[in-house]
XYZ file of N, CA and C in Angstrom:
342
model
N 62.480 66.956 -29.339
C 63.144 67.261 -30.582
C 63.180 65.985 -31.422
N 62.749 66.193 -32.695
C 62.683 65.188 -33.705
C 64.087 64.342 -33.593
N 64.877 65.099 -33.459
C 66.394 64.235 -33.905
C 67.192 63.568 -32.272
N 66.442 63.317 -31.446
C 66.821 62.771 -30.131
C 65.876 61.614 -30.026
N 67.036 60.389 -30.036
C 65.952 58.854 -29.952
C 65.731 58.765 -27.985
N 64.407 58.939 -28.183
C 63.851 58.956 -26.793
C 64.435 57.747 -26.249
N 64.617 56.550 -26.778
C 65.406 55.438 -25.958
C 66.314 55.218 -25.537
N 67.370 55.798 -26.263
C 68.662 56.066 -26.177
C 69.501 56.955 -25.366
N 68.748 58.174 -25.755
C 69.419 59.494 -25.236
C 68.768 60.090 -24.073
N 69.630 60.835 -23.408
C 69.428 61.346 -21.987
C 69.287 62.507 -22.565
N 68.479 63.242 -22.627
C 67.791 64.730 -23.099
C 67.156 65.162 -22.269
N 68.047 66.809 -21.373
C 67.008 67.473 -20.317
C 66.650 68.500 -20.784
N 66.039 69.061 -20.285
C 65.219 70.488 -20.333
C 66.466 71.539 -20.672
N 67.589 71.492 -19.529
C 68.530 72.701 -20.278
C 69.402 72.254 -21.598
N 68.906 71.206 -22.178
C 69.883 71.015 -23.537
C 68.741 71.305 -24.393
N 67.495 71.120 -24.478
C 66.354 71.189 -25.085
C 66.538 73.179 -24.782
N 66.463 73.782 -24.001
C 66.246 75.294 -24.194
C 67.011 75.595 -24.884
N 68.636 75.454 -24.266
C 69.591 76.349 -25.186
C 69.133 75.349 -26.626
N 69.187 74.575 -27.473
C 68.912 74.109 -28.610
C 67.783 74.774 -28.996
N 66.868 75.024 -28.272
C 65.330 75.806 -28.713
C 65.674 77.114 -29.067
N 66.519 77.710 -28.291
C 66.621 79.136 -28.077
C 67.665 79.624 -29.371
N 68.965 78.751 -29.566
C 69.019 78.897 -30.895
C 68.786 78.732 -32.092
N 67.845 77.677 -32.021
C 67.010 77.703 -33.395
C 65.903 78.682 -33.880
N 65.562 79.211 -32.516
C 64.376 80.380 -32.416
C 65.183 81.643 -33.476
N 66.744 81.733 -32.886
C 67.190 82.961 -33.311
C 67.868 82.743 -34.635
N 67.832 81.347 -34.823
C 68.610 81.244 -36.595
C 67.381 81.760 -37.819
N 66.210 80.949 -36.722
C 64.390 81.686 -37.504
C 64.556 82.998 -38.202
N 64.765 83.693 -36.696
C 64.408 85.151 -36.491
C 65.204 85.965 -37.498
N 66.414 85.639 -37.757
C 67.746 85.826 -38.047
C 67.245 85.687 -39.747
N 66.351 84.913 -40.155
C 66.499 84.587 -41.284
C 65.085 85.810 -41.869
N 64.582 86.281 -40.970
C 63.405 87.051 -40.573
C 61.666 86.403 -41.070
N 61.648 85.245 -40.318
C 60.588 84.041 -40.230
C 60.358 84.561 -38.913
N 59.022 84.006 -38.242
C 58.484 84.271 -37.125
C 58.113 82.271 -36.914
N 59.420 81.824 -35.638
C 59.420 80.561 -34.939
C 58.039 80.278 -34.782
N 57.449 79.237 -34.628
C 56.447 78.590 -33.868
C 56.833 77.289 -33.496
N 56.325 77.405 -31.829
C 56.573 76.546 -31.250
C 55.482 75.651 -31.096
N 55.170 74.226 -31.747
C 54.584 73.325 -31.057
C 55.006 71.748 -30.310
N 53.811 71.564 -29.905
C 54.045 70.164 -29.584
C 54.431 69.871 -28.054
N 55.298 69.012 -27.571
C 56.020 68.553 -26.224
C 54.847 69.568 -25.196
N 55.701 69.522 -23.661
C 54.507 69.659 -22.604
C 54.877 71.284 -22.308
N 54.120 71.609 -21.380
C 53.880 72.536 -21.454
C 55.385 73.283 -20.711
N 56.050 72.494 -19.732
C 57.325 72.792 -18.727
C 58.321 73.211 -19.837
N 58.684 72.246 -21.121
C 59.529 72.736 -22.088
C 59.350 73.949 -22.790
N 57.796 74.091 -23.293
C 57.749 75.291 -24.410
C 58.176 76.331 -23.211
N 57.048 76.224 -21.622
C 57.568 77.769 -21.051
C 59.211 77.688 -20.311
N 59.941 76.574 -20.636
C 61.326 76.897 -20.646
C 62.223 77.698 -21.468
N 61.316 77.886 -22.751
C 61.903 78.808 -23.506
C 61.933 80.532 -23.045
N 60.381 80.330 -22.147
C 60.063 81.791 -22.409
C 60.391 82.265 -20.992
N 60.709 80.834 -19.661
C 60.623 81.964 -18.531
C 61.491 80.804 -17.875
N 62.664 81.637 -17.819
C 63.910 80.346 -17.474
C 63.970 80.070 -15.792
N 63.576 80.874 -15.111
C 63.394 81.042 -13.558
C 62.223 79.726 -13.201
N 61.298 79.023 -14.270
C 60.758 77.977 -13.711
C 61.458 76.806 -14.010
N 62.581 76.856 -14.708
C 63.804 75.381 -15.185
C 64.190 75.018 -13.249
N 63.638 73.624 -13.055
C 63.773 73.274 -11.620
C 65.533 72.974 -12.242
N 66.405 73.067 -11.046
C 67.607 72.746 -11.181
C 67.717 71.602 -11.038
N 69.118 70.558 -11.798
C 69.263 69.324 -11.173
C 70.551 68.910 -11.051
N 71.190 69.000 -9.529
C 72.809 68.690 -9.801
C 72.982 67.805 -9.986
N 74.044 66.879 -10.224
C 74.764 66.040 -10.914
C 75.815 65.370 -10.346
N 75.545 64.900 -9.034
C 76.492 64.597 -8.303
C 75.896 63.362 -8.393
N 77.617 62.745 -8.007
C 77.259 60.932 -8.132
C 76.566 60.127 -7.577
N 76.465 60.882 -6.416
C 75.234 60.106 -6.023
C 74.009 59.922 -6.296
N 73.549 60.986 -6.642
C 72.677 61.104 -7.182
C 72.241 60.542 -8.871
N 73.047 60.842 -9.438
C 72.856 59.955 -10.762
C 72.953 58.390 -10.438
N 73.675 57.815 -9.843
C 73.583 56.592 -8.997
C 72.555 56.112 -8.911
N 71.685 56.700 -8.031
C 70.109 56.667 -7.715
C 68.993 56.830 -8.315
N 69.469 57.507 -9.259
C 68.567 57.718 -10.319
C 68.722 56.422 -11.427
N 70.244 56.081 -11.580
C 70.673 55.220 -11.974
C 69.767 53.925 -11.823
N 69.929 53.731 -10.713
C 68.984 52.571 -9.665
C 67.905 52.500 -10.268
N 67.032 53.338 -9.891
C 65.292 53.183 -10.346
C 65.410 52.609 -11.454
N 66.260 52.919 -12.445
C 65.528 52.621 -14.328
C 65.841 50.861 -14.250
N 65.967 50.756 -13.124
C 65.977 49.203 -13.176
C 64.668 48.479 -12.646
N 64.164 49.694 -11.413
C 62.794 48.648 -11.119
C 61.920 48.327 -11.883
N 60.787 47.501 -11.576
C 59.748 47.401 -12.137
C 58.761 49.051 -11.768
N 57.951 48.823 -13.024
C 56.711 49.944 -12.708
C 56.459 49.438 -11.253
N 55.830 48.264 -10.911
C 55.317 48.450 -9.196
C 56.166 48.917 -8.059
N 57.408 48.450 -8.340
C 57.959 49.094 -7.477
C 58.772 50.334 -7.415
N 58.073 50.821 -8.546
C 58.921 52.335 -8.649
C 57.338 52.803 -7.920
N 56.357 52.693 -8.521
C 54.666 52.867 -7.912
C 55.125 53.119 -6.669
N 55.391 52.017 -5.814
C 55.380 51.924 -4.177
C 56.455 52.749 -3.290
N 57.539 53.596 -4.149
C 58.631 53.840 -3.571
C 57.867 55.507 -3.992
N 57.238 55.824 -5.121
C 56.632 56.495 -4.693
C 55.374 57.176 -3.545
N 54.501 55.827 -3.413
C 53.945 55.622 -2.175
C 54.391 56.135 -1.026
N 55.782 55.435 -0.946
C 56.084 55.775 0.295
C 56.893 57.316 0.762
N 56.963 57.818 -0.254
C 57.396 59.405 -1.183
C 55.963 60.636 -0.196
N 54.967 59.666 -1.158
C 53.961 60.982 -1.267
C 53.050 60.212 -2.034
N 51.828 59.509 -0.662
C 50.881 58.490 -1.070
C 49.936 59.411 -1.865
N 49.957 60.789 -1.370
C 48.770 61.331 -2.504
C 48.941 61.473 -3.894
N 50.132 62.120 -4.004
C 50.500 61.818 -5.480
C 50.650 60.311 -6.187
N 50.759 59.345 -5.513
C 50.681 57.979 -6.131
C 49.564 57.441 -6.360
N 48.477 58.102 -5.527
C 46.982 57.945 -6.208
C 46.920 58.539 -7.787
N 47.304 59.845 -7.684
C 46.962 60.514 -8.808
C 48.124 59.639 -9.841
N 48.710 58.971 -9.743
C 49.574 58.599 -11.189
C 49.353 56.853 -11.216
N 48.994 56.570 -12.341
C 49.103 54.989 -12.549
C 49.955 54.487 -12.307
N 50.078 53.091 -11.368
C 51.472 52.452 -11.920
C 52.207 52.024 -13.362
N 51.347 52.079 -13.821
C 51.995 51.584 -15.344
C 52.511 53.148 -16.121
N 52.460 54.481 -15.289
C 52.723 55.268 -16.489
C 53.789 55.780 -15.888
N 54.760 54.646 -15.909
C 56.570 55.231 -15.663
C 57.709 55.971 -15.337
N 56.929 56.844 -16.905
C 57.655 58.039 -16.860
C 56.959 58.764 -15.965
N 55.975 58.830 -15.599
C 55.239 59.948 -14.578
C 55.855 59.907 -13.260
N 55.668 58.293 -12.772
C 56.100 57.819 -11.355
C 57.650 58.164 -11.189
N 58.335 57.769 -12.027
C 59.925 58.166 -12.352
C 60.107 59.129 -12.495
N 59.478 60.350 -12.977
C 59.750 61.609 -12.679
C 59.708 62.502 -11.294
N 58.204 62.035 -10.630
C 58.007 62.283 -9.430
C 59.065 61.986 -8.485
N 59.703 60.823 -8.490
C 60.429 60.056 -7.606
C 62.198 60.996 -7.853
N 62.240 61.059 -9.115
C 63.790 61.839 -9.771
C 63.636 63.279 -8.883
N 62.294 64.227 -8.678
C 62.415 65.133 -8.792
C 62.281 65.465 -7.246
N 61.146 64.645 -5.903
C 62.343 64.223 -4.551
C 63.551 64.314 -4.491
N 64.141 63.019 -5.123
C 65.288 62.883 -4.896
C 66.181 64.318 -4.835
N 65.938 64.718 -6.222
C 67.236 66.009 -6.865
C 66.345 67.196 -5.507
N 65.434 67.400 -5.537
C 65.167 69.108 -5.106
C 64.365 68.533 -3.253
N 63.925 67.339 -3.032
C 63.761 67.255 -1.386
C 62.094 67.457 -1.526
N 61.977 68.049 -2.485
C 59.884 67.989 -2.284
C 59.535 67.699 -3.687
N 58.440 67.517 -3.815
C 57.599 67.356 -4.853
C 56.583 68.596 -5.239
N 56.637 69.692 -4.869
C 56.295 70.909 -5.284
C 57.582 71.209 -6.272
C-alpha cells in the first residue's frame, strides 16, 4: 500500500486484506469495478482466498525472536537459515534479506517451511 513507509512500519498480510477488502467495497459501492495491481502474488490471492493467509501468533516469544534476527547481518541470517533448510538457502541469496528473513520468520511462527 502506497501510504505504509516500508521502513518504518510493520505491515502484515491481515492488515493489508481487511484494508484491501474495504477499499474493494467502497469501489464497488460507488459502482466502479476495483483492479487490483502490483505487490506479490500471496497478497492479491489474500484478497480472494483467505484459507491460504498462513497464521502468525503473537506471543512474546516469538516476536522476541523475530525481534532478534532484524539485528543480524545478511550472512548470518543466510547461515541460520542453512542450518533451517540447506536446500532452500541454496535457492535464496544471501544478500536478499527479506527472502532469507522471511523463510527463517515463517519456521519459526508455523515449524516448517512448506
Amino acid at each position: 500500500m502506497s501510504f505504509v513507509d516500508a521502513a518504518t512500519a510493520k505491515y502484515n498480510i491481515h492488515q493489508f486484506r481487511q484494508q484491501g477488502l474495504e477499499a474493494i467495497e467502497e469501489i464497488r459501492q460507488r459502482g466502479c469495478t476495483p483492479v487490483i495491481v502490483g505487490g506479490t502474488a500471496y497478497y492479491v490471492e489474500s484478497l480472494l482466498f483467505e484459507e491460504n493467509i498462513i497464521e502468525t501468533p503473537e506471543s512474546s516469544n516469538n516476536v522476541k525472536e523475530l525481534e532478534n534476527l532484524e539485528s543480524l547481518s545478511n550472512s548470518e541470517l543466510h547461515r541460520r537459515l542453512e542450518e533451517i533448510d540447506p536446500q532452500s538457502a541454496r535457492l535464496v541469496h544471501p544478500n536478499n534479506r527479506s527472502r532469507v528473513l522471511r523463510a527463517i520468520e515463517v519456521f519459526k511462527l508455523t515449524g516448517t517451511l512448506d
